CSV table of C-alpha atoms in Angstrom, one decimal:
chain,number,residue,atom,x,y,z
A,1,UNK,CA,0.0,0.0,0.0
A,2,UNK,CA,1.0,3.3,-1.2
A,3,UNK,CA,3.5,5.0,1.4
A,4,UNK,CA,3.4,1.9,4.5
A,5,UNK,CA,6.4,3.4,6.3
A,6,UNK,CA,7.4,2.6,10.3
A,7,UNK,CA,6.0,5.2,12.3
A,8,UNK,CA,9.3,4.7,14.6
A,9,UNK,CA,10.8,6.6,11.6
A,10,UNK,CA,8.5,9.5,12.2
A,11,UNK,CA,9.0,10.6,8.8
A,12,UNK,CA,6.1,8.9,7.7
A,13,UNK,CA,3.2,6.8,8.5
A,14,UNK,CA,0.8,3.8,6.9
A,15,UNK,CA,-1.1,5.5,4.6
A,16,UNK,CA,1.3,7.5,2.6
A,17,UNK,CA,1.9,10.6,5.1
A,18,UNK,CA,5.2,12.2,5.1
A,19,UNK,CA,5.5,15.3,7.8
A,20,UNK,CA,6.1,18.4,6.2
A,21,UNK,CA,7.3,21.4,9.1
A,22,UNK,CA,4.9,23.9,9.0
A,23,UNK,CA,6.5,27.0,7.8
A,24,UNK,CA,6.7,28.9,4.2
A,25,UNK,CA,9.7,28.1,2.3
A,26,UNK,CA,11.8,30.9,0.8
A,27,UNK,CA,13.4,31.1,-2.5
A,28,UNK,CA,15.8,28.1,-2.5
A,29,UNK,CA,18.3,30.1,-5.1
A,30,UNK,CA,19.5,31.5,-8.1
A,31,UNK,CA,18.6,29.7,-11.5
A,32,UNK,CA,15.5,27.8,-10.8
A,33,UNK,CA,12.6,28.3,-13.0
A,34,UNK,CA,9.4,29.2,-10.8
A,35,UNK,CA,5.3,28.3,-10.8
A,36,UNK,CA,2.8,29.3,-8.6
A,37,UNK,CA,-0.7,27.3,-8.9
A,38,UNK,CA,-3.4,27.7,-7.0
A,39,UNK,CA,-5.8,24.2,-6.0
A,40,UNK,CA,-9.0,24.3,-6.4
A,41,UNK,CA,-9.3,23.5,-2.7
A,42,UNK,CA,-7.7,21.8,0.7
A,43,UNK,CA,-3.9,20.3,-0.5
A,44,UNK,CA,-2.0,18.8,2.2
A,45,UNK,CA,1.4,17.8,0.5
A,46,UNK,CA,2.3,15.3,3.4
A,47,UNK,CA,-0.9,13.0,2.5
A,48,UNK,CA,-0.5,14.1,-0.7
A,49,UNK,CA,3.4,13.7,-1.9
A,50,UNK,CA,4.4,11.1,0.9
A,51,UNK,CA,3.7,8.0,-1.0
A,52,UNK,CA,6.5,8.6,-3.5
A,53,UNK,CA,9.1,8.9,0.0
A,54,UNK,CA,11.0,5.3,-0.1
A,55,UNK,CA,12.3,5.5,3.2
A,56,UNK,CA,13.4,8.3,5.6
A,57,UNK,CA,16.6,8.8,4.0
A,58,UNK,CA,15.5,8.6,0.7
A,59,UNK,CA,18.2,10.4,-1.5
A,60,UNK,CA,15.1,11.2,-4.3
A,61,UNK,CA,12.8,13.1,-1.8
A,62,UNK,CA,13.2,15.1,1.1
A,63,UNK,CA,11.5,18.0,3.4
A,64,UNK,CA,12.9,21.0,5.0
A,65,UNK,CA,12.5,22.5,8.4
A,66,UNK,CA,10.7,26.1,6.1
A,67,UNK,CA,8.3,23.8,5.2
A,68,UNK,CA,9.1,22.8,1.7
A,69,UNK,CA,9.3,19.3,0.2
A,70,UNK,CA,12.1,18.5,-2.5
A,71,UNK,CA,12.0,15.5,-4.9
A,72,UNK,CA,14.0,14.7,-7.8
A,73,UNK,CA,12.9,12.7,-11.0
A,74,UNK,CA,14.4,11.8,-14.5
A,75,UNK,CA,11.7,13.3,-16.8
A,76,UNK,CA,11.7,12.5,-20.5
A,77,UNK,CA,13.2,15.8,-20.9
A,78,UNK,CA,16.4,15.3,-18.4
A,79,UNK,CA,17.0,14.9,-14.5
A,80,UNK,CA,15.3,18.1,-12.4
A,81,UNK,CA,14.7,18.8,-9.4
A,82,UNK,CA,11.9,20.4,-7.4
A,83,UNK,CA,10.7,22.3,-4.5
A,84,UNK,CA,7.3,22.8,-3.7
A,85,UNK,CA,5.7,24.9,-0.5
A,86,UNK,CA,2.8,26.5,0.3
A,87,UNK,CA,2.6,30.4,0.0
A,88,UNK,CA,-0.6,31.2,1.3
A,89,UNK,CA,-3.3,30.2,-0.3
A,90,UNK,CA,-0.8,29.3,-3.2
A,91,UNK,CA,1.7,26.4,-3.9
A,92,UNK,CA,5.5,27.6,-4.8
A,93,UNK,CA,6.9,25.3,-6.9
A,94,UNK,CA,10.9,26.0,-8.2
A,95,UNK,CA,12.7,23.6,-10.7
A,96,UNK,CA,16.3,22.9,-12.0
A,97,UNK,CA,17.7,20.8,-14.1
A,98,UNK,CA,17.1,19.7,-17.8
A,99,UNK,CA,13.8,18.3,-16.8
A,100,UNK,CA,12.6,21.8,-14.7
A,101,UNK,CA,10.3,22.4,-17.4
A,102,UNK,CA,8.3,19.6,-17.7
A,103,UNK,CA,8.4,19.1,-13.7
A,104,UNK,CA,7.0,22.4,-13.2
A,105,UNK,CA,4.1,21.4,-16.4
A,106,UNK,CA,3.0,18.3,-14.4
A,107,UNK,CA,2.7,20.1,-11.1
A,108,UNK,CA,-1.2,20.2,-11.0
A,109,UNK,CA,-1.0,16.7,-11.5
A,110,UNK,CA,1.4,16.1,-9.1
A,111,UNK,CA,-0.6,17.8,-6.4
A,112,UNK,CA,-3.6,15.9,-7.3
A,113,UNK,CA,-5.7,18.4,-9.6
A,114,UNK,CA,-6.5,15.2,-11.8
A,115,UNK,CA,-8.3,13.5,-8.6
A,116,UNK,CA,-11.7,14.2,-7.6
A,117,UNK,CA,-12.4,13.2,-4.1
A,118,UNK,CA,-15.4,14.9,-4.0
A,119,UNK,CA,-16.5,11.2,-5.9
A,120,UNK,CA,-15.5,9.4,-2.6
A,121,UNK,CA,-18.6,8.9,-0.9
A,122,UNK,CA,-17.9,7.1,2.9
A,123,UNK,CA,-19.4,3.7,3.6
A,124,UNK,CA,-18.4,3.2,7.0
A,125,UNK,CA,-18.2,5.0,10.1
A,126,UNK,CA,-14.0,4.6,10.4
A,127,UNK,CA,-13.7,5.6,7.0
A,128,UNK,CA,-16.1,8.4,7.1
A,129,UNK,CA,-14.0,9.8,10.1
A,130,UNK,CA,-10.7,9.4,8.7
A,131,UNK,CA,-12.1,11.0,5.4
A,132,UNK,CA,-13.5,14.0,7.1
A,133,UNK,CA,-9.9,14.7,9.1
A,134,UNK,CA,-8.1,14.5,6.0
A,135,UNK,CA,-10.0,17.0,3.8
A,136,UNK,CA,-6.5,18.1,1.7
A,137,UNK,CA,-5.4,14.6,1.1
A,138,UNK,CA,-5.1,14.2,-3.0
A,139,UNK,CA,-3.6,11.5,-5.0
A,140,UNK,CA,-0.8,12.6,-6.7
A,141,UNK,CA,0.1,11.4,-10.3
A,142,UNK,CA,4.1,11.1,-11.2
A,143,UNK,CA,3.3,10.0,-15.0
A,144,UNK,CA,6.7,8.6,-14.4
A,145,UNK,CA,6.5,4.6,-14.3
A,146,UNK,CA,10.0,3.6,-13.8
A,147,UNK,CA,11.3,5.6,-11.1
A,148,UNK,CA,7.6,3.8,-8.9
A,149,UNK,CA,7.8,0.6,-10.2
A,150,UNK,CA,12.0,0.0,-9.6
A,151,UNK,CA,11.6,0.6,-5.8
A,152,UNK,CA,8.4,-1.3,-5.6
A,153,UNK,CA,10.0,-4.4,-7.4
A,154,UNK,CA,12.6,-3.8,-4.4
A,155,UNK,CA,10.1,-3.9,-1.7
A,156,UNK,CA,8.9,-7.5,-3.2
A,157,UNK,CA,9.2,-10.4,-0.2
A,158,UNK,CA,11.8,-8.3,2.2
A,159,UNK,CA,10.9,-6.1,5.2
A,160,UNK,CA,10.9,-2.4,4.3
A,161,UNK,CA,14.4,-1.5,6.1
A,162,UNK,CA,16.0,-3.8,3.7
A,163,UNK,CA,14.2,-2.5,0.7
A,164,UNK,CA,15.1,0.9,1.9
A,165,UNK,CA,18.5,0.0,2.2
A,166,UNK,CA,19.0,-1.1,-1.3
A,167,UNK,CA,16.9,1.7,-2.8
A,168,UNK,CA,19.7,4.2,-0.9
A,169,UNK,CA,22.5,2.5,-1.8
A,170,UNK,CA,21.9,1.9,-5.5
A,171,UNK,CA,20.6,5.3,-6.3
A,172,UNK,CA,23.8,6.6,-4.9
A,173,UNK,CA,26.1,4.5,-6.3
A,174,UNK,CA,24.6,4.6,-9.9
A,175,UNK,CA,22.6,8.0,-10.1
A,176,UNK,CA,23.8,11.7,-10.6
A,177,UNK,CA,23.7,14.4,-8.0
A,178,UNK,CA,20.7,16.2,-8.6
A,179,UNK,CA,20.4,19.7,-10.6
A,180,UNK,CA,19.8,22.4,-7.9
A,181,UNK,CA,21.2,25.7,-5.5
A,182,UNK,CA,24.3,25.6,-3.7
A,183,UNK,CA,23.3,24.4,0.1
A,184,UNK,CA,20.7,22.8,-0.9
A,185,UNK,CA,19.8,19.5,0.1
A,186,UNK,CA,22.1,16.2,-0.8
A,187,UNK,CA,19.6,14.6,-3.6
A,188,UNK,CA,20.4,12.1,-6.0
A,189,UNK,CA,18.3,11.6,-9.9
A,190,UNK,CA,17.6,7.8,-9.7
A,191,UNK,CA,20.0,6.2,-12.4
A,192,UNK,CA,18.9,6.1,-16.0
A,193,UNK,CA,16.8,2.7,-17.5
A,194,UNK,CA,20.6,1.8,-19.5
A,195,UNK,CA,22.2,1.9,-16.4
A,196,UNK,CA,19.6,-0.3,-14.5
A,197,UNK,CA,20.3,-2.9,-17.0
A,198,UNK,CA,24.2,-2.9,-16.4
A,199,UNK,CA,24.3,-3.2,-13.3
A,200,UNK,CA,26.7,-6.2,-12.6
A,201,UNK,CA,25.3,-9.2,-10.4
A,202,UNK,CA,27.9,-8.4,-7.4
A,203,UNK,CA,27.0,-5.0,-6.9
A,204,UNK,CA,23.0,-6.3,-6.6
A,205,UNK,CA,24.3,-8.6,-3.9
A,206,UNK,CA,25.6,-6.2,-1.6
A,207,UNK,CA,22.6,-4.0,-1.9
A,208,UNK,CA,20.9,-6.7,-0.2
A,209,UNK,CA,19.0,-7.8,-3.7
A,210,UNK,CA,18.5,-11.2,-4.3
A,211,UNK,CA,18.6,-13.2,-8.4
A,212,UNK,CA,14.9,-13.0,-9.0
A,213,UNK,CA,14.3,-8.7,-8.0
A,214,UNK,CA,17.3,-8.2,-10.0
A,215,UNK,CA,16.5,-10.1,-12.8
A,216,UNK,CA,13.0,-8.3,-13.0
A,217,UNK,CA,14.4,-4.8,-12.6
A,218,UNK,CA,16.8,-5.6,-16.0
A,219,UNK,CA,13.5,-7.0,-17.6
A,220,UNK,CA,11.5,-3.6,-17.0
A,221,UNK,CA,14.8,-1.5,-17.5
A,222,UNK,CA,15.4,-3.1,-21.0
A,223,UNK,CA,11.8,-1.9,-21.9
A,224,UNK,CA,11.5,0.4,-20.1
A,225,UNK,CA,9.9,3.3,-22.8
A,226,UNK,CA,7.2,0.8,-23.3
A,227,UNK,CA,6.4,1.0,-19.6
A,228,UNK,CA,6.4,4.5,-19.8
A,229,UNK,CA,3.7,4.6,-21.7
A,230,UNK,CA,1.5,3.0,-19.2
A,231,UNK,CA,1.0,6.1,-17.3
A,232,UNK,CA,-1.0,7.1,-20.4
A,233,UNK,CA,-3.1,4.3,-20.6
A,234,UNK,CA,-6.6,3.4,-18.3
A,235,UNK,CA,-6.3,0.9,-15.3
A,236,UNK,CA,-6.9,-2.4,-16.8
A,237,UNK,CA,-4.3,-1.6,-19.9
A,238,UNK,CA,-1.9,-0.1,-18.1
A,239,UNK,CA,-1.8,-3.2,-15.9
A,240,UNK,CA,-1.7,-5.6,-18.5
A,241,UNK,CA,1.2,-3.9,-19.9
A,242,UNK,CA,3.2,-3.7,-16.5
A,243,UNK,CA,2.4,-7.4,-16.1
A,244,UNK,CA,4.0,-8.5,-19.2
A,245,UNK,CA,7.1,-7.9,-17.9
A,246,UNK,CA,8.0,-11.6,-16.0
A,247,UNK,CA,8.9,-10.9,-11.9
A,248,UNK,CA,5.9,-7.9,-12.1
A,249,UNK,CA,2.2,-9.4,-10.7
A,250,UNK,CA,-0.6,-7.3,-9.0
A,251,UNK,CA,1.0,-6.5,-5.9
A,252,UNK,CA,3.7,-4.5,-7.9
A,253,UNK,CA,1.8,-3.2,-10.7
A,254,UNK,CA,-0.8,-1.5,-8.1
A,255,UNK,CA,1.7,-0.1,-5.9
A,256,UNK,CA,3.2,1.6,-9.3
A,257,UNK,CA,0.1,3.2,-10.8
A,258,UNK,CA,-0.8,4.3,-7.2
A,259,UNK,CA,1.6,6.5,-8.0
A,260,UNK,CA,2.5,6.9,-11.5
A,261,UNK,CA,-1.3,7.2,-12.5
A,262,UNK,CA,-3.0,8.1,-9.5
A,263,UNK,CA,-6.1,6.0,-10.2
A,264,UNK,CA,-8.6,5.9,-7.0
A,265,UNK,CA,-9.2,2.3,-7.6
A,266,UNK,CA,-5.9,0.8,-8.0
A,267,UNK,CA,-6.2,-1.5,-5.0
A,268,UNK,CA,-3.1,-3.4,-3.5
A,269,UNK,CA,-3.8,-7.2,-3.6
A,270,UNK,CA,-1.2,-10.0,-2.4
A,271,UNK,CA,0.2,-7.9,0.2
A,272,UNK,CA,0.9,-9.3,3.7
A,273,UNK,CA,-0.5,-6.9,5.8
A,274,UNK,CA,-3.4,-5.2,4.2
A,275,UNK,CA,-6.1,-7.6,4.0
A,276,UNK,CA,-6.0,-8.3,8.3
A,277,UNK,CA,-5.7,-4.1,8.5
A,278,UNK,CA,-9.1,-3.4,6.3
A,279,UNK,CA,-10.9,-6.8,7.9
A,280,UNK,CA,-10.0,-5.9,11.4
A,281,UNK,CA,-10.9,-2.0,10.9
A,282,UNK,CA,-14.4,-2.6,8.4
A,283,UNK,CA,-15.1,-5.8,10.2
A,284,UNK,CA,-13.3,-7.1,13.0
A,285,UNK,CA,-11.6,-9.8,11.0
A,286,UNK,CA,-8.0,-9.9,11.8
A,287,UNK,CA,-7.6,-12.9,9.2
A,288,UNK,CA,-9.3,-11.5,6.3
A,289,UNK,CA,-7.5,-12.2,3.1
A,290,UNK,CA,-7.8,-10.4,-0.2
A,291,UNK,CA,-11.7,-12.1,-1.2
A,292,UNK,CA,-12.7,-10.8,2.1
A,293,UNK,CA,-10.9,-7.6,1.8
A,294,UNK,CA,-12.2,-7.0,-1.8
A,295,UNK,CA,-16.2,-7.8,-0.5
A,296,UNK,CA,-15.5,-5.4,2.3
A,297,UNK,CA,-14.1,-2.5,-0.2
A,298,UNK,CA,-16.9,-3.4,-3.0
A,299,UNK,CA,-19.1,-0.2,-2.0
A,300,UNK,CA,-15.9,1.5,-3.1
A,301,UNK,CA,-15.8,0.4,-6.5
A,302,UNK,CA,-13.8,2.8,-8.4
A,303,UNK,CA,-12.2,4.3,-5.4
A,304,UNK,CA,-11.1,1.3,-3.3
A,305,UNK,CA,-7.2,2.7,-3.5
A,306,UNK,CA,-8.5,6.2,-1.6
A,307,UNK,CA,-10.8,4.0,0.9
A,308,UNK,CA,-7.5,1.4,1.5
A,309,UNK,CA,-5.7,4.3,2.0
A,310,UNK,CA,-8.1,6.5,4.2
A,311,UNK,CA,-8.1,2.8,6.7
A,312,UNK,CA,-4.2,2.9,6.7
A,313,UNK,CA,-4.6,6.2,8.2
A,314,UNK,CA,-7.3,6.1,10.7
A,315,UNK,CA,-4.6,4.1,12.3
A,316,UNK,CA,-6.6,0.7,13.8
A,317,UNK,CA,-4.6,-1.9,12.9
A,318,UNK,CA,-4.9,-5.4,14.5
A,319,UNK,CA,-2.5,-5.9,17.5
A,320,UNK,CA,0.5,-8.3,17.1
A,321,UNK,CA,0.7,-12.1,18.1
A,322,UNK,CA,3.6,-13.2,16.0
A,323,UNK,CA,7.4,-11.7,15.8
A,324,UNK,CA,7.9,-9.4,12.3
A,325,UNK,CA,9.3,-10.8,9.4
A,326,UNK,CA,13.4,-11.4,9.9
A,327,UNK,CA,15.3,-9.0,8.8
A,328,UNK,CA,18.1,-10.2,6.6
A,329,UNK,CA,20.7,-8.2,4.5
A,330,UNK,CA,22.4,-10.5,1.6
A,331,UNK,CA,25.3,-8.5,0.8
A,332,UNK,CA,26.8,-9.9,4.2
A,333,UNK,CA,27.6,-13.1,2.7
């Protein structure tokens, strides 16, 4: 599910939030290329840009203490960067880079002005509380498939410290500093689709990444313009196309065009959690699996991703009776 970070982290929380100080950021520097856009009404960019934070040290996205969040991308133009705050009833948005064009094109979209969740209509007392305490939250849309679906491919089967671990360590290693002002912060552009697909076998080992993640992440890099198209394409083509590439099923394809597309409706299924968190908060069943977690989310049809997501965040999640998965880290042996 979109954004499942450890609250221990508090950087983020289930549901997709990322804390964002409360502050108005300045102007970050010389050279950047500006926007202002106004939404059309509440826009919290916590709920609404926290799903595409891998991690609290995630060298692709990060928030300042003025209030501002910064994420990098590799657009089809070039690597950018971008800062967006609030300034007053207004969002700021400043771009650099080759890409700072097109970033700064897409923002509406990346602050949700594609959703409508005035469609959302609350079916059950949780949701409908969580809803109405989260009037700003928006899904965003990246209409960049690559840079969702490599880090989701690395969440597959492994807690989310290791997946974290590897997404850090690989970016680093293989991506570019990202385009920006002098003293701003230490962001990386994730490394281009060629580079993906050279990676040697040794270097996926001590990034913690086992044969068969690997292997799936040189499929998609190797075709990886055909993916891009997918963030283009409606909800049932766009997942067939992710889902021709072998190593990529549901799970992975949803968690992508949460975010690349931003569909409502693109529910998680096959995820280890989720099904026990939406049965134990709609219905007090703790062991629900994804039939009885897709029954429960029917009166959603068409926004089941929002409702999923709007559970996640009210927060009642079924206490613990077994230890966490084991955390292991490959590149140790």
């Amino acid at each position: 599910m979109a954004g499942r970070f450890d609250p221990l982290t508090r950087a983020a929380v289930r549901g997709g939030r990322t804390d964002v100080p409360p502050g108005r950021g300045s102007t970050a520097g010389a050279g950047a290329k500006e926007r202002h856009w106004a939404p059309d009404g509440p826009l919290d960019l916590g709920l609404t840009l926290g799903p595409l934070r891998r991690g609290p040290a995630d060298p692709t996205f990060r928030t300042t203490p003025d209030g501002s969040v910064w994420r990098t991308g590799r657009t089809p133009l070039g690597p950018a960067t971008l800062r967006v705050s609030r300034a007053g009833e207004q969002v700021q948005a400043e771009a650099w880079g080759p890409g700072a064009d097109w970033f700064l094109e897409q923002l509406p979209a990346l602050l949700g002005a594609g959703d409508d969740p005035a469609a959302f209509v609350p079916r059950h007392r949780l949701v409908h509380a969580s809803h109405r305490r989260r009037p700003g939250l928006r899904l965003t849309r990246t209409g960049l498939v690559l840079e969702s679906l490599i880090p989701t491919v690395l969440e597959q089967k492994v807690t989310a410290d290791e997946a974290y671990r590897a997404w850090r360590r690989l970016v680093r290693q293989y991506g570019e500093p990202a385009p920006g002002p002098a003293g701003g912060p230490d962001l990386y552009v994730v490394p281009a689709p060629r580079t993906w697909a050279v990676i040697p076998s040794w270097d996926w080992h001590k990034a913690g990444v086992d044969a068969k993640r690997s292997a799936t992440l040189v499929r998609a890099a190797r075709v990886a313009n055909r993916l891009e198209e997918a963030a283009a394409m409606d909800l049932p083509e766009a997942v067939r196309r992710l889902e021709a590439v072998p190593g990529i099923g549901p799970w992975t394809s949803a968690e992508t065009l949460q975010r690349s597309n931003g569909h409502p409706d693109a529910i998680t299924t096959g995820d280890l959690h989720l099904p026990g968190i939406v049965g134990y908060a709609l219905a007090g069943d703790r062991d629900a699996d994804d039939a009885a977690m897709l029954e429960l989310l029917a009166p959603y049809a068409g926004q089941r991703h929002r409702a999923a997501r709007l559970v996640l965040l009210a927060g009642r999640t079924p206490p613990r009776r077994a230890p966490r998965m084991p955390r292991g880290d490959i590149g140790r042996f």
